[in-house]
Tab-separated table of C-alpha atoms in Angstrom:
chain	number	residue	atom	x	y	z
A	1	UNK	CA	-41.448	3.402	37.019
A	2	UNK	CA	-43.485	1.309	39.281
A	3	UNK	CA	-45.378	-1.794	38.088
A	4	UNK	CA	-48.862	-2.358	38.009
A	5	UNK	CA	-50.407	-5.355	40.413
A	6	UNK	CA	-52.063	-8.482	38.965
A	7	UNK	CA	-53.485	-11.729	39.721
A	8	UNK	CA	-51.725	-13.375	37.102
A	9	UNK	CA	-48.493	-14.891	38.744
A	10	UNK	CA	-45.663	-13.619	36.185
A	11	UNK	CA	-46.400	-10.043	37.071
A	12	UNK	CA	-44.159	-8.282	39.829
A	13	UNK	CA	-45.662	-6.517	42.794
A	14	UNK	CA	-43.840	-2.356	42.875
A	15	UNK	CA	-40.368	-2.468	43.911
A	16	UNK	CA	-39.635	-1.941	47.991
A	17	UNK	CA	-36.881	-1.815	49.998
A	18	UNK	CA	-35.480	-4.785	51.859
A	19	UNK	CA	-36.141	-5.153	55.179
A	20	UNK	CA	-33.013	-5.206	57.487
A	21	UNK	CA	-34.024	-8.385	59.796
A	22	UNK	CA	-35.125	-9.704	56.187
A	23	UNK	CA	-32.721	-12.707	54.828
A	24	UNK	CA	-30.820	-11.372	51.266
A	25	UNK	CA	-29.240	-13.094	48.873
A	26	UNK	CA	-25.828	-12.621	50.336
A	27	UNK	CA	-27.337	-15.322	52.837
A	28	UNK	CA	-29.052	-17.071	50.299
A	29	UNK	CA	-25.877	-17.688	47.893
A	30	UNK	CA	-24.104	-19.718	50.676
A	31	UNK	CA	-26.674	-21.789	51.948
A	32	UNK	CA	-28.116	-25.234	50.757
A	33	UNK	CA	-29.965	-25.239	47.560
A	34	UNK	CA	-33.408	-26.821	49.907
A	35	UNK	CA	-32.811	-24.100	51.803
A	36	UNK	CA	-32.610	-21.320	49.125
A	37	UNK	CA	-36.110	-22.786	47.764
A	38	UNK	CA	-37.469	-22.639	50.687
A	39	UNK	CA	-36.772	-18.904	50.917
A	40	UNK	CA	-37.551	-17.579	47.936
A	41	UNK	CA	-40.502	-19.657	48.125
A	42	UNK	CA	-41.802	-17.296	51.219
A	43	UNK	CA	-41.558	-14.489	49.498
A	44	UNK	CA	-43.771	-14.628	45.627
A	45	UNK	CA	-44.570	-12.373	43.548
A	46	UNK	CA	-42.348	-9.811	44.521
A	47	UNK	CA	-38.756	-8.762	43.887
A	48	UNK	CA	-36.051	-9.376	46.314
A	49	UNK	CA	-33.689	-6.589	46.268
A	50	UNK	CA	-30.182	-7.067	47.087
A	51	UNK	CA	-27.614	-4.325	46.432
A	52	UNK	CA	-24.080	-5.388	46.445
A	53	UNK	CA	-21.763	-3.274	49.028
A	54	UNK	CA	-18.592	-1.977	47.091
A	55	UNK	CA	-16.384	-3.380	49.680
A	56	UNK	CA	-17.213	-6.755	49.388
A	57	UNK	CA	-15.434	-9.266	46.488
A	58	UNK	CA	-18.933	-9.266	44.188
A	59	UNK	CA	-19.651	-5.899	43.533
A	60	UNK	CA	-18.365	-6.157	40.038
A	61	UNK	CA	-20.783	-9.223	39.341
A	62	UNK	CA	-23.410	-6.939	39.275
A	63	UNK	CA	-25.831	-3.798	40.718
A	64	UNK	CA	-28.475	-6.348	42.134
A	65	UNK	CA	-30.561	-9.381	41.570
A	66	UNK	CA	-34.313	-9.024	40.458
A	67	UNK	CA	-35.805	-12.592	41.253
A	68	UNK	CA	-39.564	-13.319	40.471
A	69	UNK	CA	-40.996	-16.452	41.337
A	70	UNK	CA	-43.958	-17.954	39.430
A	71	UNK	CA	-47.070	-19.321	42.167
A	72	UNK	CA	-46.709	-22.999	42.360
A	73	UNK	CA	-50.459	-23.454	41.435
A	74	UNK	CA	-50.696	-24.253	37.818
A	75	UNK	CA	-54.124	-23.712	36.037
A	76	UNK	CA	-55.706	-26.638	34.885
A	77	UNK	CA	-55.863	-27.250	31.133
A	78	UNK	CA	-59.063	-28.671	30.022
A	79	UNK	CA	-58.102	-30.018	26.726
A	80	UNK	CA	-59.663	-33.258	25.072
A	81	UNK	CA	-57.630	-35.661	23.653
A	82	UNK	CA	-58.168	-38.134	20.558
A	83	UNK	CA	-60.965	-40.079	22.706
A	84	UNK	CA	-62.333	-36.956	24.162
A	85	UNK	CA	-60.886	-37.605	27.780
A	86	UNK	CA	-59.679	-34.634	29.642
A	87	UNK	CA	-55.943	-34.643	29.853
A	88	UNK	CA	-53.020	-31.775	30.773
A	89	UNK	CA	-50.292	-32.454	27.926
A	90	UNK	CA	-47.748	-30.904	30.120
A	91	UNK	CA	-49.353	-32.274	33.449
A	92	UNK	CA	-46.870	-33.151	36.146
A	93	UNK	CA	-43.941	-32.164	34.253
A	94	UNK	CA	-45.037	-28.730	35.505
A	95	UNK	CA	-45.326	-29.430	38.915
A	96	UNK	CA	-41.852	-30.973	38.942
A	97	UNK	CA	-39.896	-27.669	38.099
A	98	UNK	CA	-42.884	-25.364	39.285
A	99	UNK	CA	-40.752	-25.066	42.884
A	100	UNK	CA	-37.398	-24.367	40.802
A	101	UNK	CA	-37.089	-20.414	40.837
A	102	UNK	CA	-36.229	-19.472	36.928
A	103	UNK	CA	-33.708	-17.116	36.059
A	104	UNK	CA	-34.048	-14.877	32.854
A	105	UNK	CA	-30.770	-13.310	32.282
A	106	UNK	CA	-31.131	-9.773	29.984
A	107	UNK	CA	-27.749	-9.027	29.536
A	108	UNK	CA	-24.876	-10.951	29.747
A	109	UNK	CA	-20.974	-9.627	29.890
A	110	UNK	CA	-17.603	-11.513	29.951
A	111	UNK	CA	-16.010	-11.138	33.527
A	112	UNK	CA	-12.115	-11.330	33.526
A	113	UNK	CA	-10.566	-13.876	35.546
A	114	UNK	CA	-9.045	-10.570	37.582
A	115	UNK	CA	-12.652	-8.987	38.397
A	116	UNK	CA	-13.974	-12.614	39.090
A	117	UNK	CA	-10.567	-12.915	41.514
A	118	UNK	CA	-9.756	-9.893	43.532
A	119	UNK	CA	-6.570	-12.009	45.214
A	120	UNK	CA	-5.227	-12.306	41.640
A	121	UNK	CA	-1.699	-10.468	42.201
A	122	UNK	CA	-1.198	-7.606	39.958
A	123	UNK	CA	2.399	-7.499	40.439
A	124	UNK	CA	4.745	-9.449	38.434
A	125	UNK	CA	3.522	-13.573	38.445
A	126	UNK	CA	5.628	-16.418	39.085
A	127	UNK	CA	5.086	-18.716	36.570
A	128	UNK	CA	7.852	-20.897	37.040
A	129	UNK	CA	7.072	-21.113	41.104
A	130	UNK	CA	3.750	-21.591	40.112
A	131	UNK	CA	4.402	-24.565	37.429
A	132	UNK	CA	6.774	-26.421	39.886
A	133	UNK	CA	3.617	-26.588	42.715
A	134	UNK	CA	1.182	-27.616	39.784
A	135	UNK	CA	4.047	-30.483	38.752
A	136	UNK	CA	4.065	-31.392	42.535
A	137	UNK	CA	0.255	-31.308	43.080
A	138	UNK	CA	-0.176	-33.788	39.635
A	139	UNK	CA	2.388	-36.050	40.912
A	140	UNK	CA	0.834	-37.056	44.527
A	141	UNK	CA	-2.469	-37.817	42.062
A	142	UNK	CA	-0.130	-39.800	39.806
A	143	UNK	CA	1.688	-42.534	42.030
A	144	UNK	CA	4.532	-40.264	42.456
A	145	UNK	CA	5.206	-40.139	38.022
A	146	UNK	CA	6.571	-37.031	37.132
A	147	UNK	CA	6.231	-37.507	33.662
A	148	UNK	CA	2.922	-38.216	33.647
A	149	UNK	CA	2.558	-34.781	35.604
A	150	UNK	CA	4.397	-32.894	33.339
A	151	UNK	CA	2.761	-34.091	30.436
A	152	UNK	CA	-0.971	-33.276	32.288
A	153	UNK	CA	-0.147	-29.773	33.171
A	154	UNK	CA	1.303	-29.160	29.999
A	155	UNK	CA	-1.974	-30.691	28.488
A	156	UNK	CA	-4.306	-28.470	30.389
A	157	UNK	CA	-2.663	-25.771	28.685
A	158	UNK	CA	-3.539	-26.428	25.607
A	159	UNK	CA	-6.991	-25.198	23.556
A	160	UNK	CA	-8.106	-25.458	19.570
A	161	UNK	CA	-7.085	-22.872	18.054
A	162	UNK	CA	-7.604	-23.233	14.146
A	163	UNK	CA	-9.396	-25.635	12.340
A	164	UNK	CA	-9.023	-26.262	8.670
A	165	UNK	CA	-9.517	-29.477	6.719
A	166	UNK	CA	-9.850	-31.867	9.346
A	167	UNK	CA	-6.392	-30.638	11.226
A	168	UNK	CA	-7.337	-28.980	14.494
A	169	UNK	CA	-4.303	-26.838	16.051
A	170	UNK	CA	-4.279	-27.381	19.657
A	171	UNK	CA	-6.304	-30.215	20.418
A	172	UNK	CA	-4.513	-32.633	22.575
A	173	UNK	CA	-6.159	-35.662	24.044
A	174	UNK	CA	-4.051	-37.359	26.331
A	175	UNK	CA	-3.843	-40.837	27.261
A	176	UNK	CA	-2.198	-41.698	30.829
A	177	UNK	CA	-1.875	-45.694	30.595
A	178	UNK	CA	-1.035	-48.565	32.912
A	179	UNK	CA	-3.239	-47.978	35.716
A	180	UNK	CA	-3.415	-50.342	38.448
A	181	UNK	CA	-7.517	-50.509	39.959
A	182	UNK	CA	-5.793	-48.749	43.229
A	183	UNK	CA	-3.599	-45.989	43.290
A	184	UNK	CA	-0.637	-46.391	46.010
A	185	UNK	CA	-2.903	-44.723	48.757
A	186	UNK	CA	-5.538	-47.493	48.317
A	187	UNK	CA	-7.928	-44.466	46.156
A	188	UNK	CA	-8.961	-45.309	42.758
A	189	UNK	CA	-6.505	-44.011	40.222
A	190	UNK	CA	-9.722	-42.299	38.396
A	191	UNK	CA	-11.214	-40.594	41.672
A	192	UNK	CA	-8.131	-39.046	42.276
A	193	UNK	CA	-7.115	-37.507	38.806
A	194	UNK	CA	-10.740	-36.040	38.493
A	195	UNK	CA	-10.868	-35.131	42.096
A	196	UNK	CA	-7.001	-33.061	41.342
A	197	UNK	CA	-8.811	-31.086	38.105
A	198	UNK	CA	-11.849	-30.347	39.689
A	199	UNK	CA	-10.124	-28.500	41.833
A	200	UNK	CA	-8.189	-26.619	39.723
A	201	UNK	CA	-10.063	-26.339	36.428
A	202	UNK	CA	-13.769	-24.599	36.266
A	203	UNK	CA	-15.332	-27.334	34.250
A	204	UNK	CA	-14.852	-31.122	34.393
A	205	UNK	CA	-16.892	-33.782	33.725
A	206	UNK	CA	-16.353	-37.828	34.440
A	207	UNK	CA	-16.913	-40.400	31.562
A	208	UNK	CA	-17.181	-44.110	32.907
A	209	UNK	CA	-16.279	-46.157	30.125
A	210	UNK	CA	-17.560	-49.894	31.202
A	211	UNK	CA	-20.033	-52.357	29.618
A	212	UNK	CA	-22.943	-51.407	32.068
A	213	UNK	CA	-22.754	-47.649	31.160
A	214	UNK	CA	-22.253	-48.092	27.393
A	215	UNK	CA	-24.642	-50.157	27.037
A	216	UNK	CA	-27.931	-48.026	28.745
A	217	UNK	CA	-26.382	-44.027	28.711
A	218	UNK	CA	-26.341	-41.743	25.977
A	219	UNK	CA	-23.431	-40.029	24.850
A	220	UNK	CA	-24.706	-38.566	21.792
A	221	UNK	CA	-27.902	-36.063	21.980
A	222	UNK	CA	-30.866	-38.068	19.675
A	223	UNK	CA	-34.397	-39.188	19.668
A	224	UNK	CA	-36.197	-39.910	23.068
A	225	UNK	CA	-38.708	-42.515	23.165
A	226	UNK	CA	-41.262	-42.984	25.559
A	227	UNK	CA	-41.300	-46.461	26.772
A	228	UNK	CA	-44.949	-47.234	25.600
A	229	UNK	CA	-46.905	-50.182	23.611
A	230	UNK	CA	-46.858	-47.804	20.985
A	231	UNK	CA	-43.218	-46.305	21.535
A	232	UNK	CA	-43.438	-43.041	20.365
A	233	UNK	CA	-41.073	-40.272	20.020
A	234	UNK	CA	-41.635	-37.399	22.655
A	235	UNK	CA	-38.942	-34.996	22.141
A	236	UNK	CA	-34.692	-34.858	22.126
A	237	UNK	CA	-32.657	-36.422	24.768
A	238	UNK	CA	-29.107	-34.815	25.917
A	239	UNK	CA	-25.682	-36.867	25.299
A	240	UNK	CA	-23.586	-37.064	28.181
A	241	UNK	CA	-20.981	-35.162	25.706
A	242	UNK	CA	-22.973	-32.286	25.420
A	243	UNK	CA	-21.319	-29.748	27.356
A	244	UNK	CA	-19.790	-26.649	26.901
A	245	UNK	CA	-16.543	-25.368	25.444
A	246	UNK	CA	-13.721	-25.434	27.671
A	247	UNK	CA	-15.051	-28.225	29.592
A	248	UNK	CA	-12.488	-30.914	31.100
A	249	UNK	CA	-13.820	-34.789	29.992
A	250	UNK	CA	-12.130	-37.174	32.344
A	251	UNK	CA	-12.808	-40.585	30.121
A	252	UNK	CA	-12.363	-43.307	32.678
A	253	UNK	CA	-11.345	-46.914	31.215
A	254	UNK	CA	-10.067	-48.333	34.218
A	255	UNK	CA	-13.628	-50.610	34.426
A	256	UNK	CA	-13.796	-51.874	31.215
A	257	UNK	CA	-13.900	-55.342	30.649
A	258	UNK	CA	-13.814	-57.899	28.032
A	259	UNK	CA	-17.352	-58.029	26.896
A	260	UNK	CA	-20.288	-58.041	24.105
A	261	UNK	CA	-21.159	-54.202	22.800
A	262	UNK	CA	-25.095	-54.318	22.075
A	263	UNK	CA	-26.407	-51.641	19.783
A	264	UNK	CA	-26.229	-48.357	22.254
A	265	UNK	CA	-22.701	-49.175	23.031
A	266	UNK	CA	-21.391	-49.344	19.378
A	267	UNK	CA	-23.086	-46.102	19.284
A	268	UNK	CA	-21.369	-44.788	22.054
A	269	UNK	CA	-17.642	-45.986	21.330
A	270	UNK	CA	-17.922	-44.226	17.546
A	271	UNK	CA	-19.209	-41.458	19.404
A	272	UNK	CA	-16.582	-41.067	21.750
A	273	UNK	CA	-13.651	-42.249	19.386
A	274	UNK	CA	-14.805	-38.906	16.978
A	275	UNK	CA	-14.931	-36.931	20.033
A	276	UNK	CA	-10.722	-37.924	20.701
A	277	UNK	CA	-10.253	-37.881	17.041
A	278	UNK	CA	-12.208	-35.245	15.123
A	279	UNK	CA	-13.430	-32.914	18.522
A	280	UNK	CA	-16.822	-32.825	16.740
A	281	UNK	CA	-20.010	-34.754	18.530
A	282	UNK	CA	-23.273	-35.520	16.121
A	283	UNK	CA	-26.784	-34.072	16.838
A	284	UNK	CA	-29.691	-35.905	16.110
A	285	UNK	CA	-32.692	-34.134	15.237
A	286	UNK	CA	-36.105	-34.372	13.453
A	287	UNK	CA	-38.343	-37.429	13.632
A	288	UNK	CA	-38.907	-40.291	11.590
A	289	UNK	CA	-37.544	-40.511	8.116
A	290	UNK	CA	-37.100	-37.321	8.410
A	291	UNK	CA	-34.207	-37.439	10.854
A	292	UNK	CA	-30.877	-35.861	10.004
A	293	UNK	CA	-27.821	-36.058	12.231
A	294	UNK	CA	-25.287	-32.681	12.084
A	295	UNK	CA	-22.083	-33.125	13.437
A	296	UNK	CA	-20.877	-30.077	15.811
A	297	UNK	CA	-17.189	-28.518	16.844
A	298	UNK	CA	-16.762	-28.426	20.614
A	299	UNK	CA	-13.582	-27.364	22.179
A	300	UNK	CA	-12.474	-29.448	25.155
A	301	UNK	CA	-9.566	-31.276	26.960
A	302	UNK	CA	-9.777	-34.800	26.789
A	303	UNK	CA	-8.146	-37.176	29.118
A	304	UNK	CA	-7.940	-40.816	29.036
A	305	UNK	CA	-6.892	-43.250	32.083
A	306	UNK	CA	-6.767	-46.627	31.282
A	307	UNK	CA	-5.473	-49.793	32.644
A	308	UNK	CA	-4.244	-51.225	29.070
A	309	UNK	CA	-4.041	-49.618	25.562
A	310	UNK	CA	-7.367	-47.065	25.299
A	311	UNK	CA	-9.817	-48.157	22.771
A	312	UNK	CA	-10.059	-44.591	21.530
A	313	UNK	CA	-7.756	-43.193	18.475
A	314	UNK	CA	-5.441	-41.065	20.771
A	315	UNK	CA	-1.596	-39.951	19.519
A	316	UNK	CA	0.031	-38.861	23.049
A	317	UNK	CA	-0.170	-41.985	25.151
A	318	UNK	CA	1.956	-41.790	28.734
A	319	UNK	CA	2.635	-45.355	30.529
A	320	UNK	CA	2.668	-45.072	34.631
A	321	UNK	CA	5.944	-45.410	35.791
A	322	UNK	CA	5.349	-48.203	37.956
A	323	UNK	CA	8.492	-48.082	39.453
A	324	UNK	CA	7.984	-44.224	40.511
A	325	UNK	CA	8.207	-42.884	44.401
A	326	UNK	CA	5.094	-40.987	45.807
A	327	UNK	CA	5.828	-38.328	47.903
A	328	UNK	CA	3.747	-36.918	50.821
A	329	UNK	CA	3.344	-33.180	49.999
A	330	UNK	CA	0.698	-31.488	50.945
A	331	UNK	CA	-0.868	-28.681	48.730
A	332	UNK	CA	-2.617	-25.884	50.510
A	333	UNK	CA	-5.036	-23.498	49.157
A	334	UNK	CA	-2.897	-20.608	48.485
A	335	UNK	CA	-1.280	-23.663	46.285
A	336	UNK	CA	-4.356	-24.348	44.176
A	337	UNK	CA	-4.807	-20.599	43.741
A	338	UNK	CA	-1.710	-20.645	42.172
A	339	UNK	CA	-2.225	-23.279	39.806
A	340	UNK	CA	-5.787	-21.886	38.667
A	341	UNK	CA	-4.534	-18.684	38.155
A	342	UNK	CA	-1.168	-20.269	36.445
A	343	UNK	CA	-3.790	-22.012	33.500
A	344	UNK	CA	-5.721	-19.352	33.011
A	345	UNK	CA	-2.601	-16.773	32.411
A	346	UNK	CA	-1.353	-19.517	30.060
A	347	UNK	CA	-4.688	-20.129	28.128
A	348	UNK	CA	-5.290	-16.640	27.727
A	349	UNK	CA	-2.505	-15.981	25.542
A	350	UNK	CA	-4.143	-14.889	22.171
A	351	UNK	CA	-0.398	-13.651	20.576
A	352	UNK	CA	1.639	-16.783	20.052
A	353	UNK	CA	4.670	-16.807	18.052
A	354	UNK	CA	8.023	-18.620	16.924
A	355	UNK	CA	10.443	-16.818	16.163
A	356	UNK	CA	12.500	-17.092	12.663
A	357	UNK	CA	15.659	-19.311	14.526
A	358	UNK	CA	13.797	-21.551	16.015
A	359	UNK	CA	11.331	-22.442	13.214
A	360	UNK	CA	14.887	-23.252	11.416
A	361	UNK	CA	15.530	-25.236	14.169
A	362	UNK	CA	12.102	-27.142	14.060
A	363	UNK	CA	11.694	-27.262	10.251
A	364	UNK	CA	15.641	-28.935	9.774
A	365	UNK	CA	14.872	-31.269	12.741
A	366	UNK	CA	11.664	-32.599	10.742
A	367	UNK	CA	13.215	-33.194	7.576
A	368	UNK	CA	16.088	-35.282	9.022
A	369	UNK	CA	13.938	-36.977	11.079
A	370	UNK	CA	11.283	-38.144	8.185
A	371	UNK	CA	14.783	-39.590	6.478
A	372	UNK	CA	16.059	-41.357	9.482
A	373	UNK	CA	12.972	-42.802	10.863
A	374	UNK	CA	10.125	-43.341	7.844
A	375	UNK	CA	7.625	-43.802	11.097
A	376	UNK	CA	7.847	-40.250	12.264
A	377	UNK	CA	4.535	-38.669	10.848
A	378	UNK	CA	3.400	-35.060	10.625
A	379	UNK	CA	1.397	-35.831	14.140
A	380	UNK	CA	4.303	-36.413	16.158
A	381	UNK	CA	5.624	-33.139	15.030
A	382	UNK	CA	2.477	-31.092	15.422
A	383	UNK	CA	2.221	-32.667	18.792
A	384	UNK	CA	6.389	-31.434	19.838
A	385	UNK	CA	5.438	-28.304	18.478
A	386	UNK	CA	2.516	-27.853	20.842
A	387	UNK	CA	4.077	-29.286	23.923
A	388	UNK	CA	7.148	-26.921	23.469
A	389	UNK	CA	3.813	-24.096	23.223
A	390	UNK	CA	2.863	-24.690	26.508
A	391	UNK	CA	6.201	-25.267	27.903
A	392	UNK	CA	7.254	-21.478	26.744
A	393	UNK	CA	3.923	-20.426	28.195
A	394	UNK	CA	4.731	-22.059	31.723
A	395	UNK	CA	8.087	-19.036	31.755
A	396	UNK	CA	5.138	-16.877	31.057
A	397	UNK	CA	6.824	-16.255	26.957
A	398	UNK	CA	4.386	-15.781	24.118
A	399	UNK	CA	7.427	-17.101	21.893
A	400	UNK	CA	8.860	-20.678	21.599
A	401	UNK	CA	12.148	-20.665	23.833
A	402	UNK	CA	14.616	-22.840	22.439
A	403	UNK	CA	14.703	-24.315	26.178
A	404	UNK	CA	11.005	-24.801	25.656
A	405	UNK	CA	11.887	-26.592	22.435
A	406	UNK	CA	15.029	-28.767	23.686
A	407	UNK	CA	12.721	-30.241	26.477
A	408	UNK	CA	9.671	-30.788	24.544
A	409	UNK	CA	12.401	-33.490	22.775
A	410	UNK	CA	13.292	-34.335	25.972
A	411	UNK	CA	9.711	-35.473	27.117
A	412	UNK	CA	8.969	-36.914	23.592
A	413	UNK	CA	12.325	-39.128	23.702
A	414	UNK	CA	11.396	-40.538	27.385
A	415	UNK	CA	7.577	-41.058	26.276
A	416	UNK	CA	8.839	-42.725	23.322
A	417	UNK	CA	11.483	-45.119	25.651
A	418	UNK	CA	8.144	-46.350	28.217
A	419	UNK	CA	6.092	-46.936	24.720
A	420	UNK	CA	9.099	-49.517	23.987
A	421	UNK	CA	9.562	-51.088	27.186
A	422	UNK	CA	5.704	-51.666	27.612
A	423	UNK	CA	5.858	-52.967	23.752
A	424	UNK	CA	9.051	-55.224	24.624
A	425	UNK	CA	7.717	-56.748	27.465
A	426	UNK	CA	4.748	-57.984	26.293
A	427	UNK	CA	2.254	-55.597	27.421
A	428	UNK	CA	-0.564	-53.797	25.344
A	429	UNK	CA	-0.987	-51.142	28.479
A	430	UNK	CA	0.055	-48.535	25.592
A	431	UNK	CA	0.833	-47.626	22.437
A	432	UNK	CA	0.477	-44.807	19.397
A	433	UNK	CA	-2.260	-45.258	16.851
């Protein structure tokens, strides 16, 4: 059915063909976004066709893209305000997006992470090839401490599950402690951890935690105020929390110093510390007295590099071997394929089990250890249980292993002996809260 012409700017001119010397999107999608504005730009109010060819990588993404740009020339408002002066409420906020070209999606469908990846292997995966490169790849990121690399692939792994009365199954915030400003290659320790899960992770976001930013950015969505004699409230502002489920938050401590908190930054710390603690962020809304704050579940990873003990409320703390040996291997890209594909075969499990001997196993180890050590809470457990999870999904096994179990001890016992060594020699640069 062909469309009918119009002078207003929202309406679409008939479908055509594209023109072969004409640029498509396929050239579009790879060029700079100036660039891609500029294009579609050229061509308004009209759709640009492009029909994906079946032998290329993105035909299942979809049949083709319908784009329709809106004319750059807004209509003036004539609308008098309070002293009867002309005024356009929405004024240059307009013109600022007005060259942006707006997307309205119709439909949306879940891609699998094999349509999305057509180099995905559909033979039998190596998952414990695959886990040793990952271990590798974390350790030249890591000063060479292959603990600490364990413990952050394992931690990658892992996703909330259930929640029910406060006790979230799955959530693991790590801590990776004693930090030195430079890493042994002269990079800072916090470039080159986010740098290593950008890279393998689809989301990740970077949370400087210093005086400067806690004291003027907003972690917490709330009120904006427009900096005015008369200060009033314009609309909601966005938290640098806000972001979406399955989103990495790389919470960066290695610039905090001892300082005064004013008002914003107290805000921010409680913010943060129910983040770690609760994975719930608040939402400020309404105006005035009226105002009402609702706190929100998000599911994310959490980790925490710091120089010292974190100021957050975090369980699974890992001290920096300082005494560890980087290596020089190099990680290619059929590497980092690897490891991508190696999470996301692990975090898709849905059907997780352990089966009857083990939970034996587990449930006889608890009780002795509650009567032998009166410090060893219900956290510690949880948190043995879900590393030996992940460890049984790095064999590719949707069942505990009791090798998966036996080295989850393993870890725990050697995190444990750096928590003591860093508490015996005098050093706050970690602990358990």
């Amino acid at each position: 059915m062909n469309t009918t012409t119009s002078d207003d700017p929202i309406i679409s001119q008939p479908r055509r063909p594209v023109d072969a010397h004409e640029p498509t999107l396929t050239a579009v999608r790879d060029s700079k976004l100036e660039d891609t504005a500029d294009f579609l730009l050229g061509h308004p109010l009209e759709f640009i066709n492009q029909h994906f060819d079946p032998s290329t990588p993105h035909d299942d993404l979809a049949e083709e893209f319908q784009i329709i740009l809106v004319d750059k020339q807004q209509p003036e408002a004539e609308r008098g305000d309070e002293d009867g002066e002309s005024s356009d409420e929405l004024g240059e906020d307009i013109d600022e997006f007005s060259i942006l070209p707006v997307l309205h999606t119709v439909i949306v469908s879940p891609m699998s992470y094999e349509r999305l990846n057509r180099e995905v292997t559909t033979s039998e995966f190596d998952f414990e090839g695959a886990a040793k490169i990952a271990k590798s790849f974390f350790e030249t990121r890591l000063n060479g401490d292959k603990l600490a690399a364990e413990f952050l692939l394992l931690h990658l792994l892992s996703k909330i599950r259930h929640r029910k009365d406060g006790h979230l199954s799955g959530f693991l915030p790590l801590n990776i402690s004693g930090f030195s400003p430079l890493s042994a290659n002269g990079v800072s320790a916090g470039d080159s951890v986010f740098d290593a899960l950008a890279q393998v992770i689809p989301r990740c976001c970077r949370v400087p935690v210093n005086l400067s930013d806690l004291a003027s950015v907003r972690f917490a969505p709330g009120q904006f105020l427009e900096k005015t004699p008369k200060e009033k409230i314009v609309g909601l502002s966005a938290g640098e929390l806000q972001v979406p489920d399955g989103t990495w938050l790389v919470v960066d401590e290695l610039g905090l110093e001892p300082g005064k908190l004013n008002e914003q930054a107290t805000l921010n710390v409680r913010h943060l510390s129910g983040l770690v603690a609760d994975a719930k962020i608040p939402y400020a809304h309404g105006f005035g007295a009226g105002q009402q704050v609702a706190e929100f579940p998000m599911d994310v990873g959490v980790v925490i590099l710091s120089a010292t003990k974190s100021i957050l409320p975090v369980d699974c703390v890992v001290p920096i071997d300082p005494n560890a040996v980087l290596g020089n291997e190099e990680t290619t890209a059929a590497d980092l394929d690897k490891i991508r594909e190696l999470i996301h075969r692990c975090r898709s499990v849905s059907e997780y089990a352990i089966p009857s001997e083990i939970e034996k196993v587990s449930t006889s180890f608890f009780t002795h250890k509650r009567k032998t050590d009166s410090t060893y809470s219900p956290e510690q457990f949880s948190l043995r249980l879900e590393l030996a999870r992940s460890l049984s999904l790095l064999v590719g096994s949707s069942k505990m292993t009791m090798q998966a179990w036996r080295r989850s001890g393993e870890l725990e016992e050697e995190r444990a002996r750096r928590l003591a060594e860093a508490k015996k020699g005098g050093s706050s640069s970690s602990g358990e809260r």
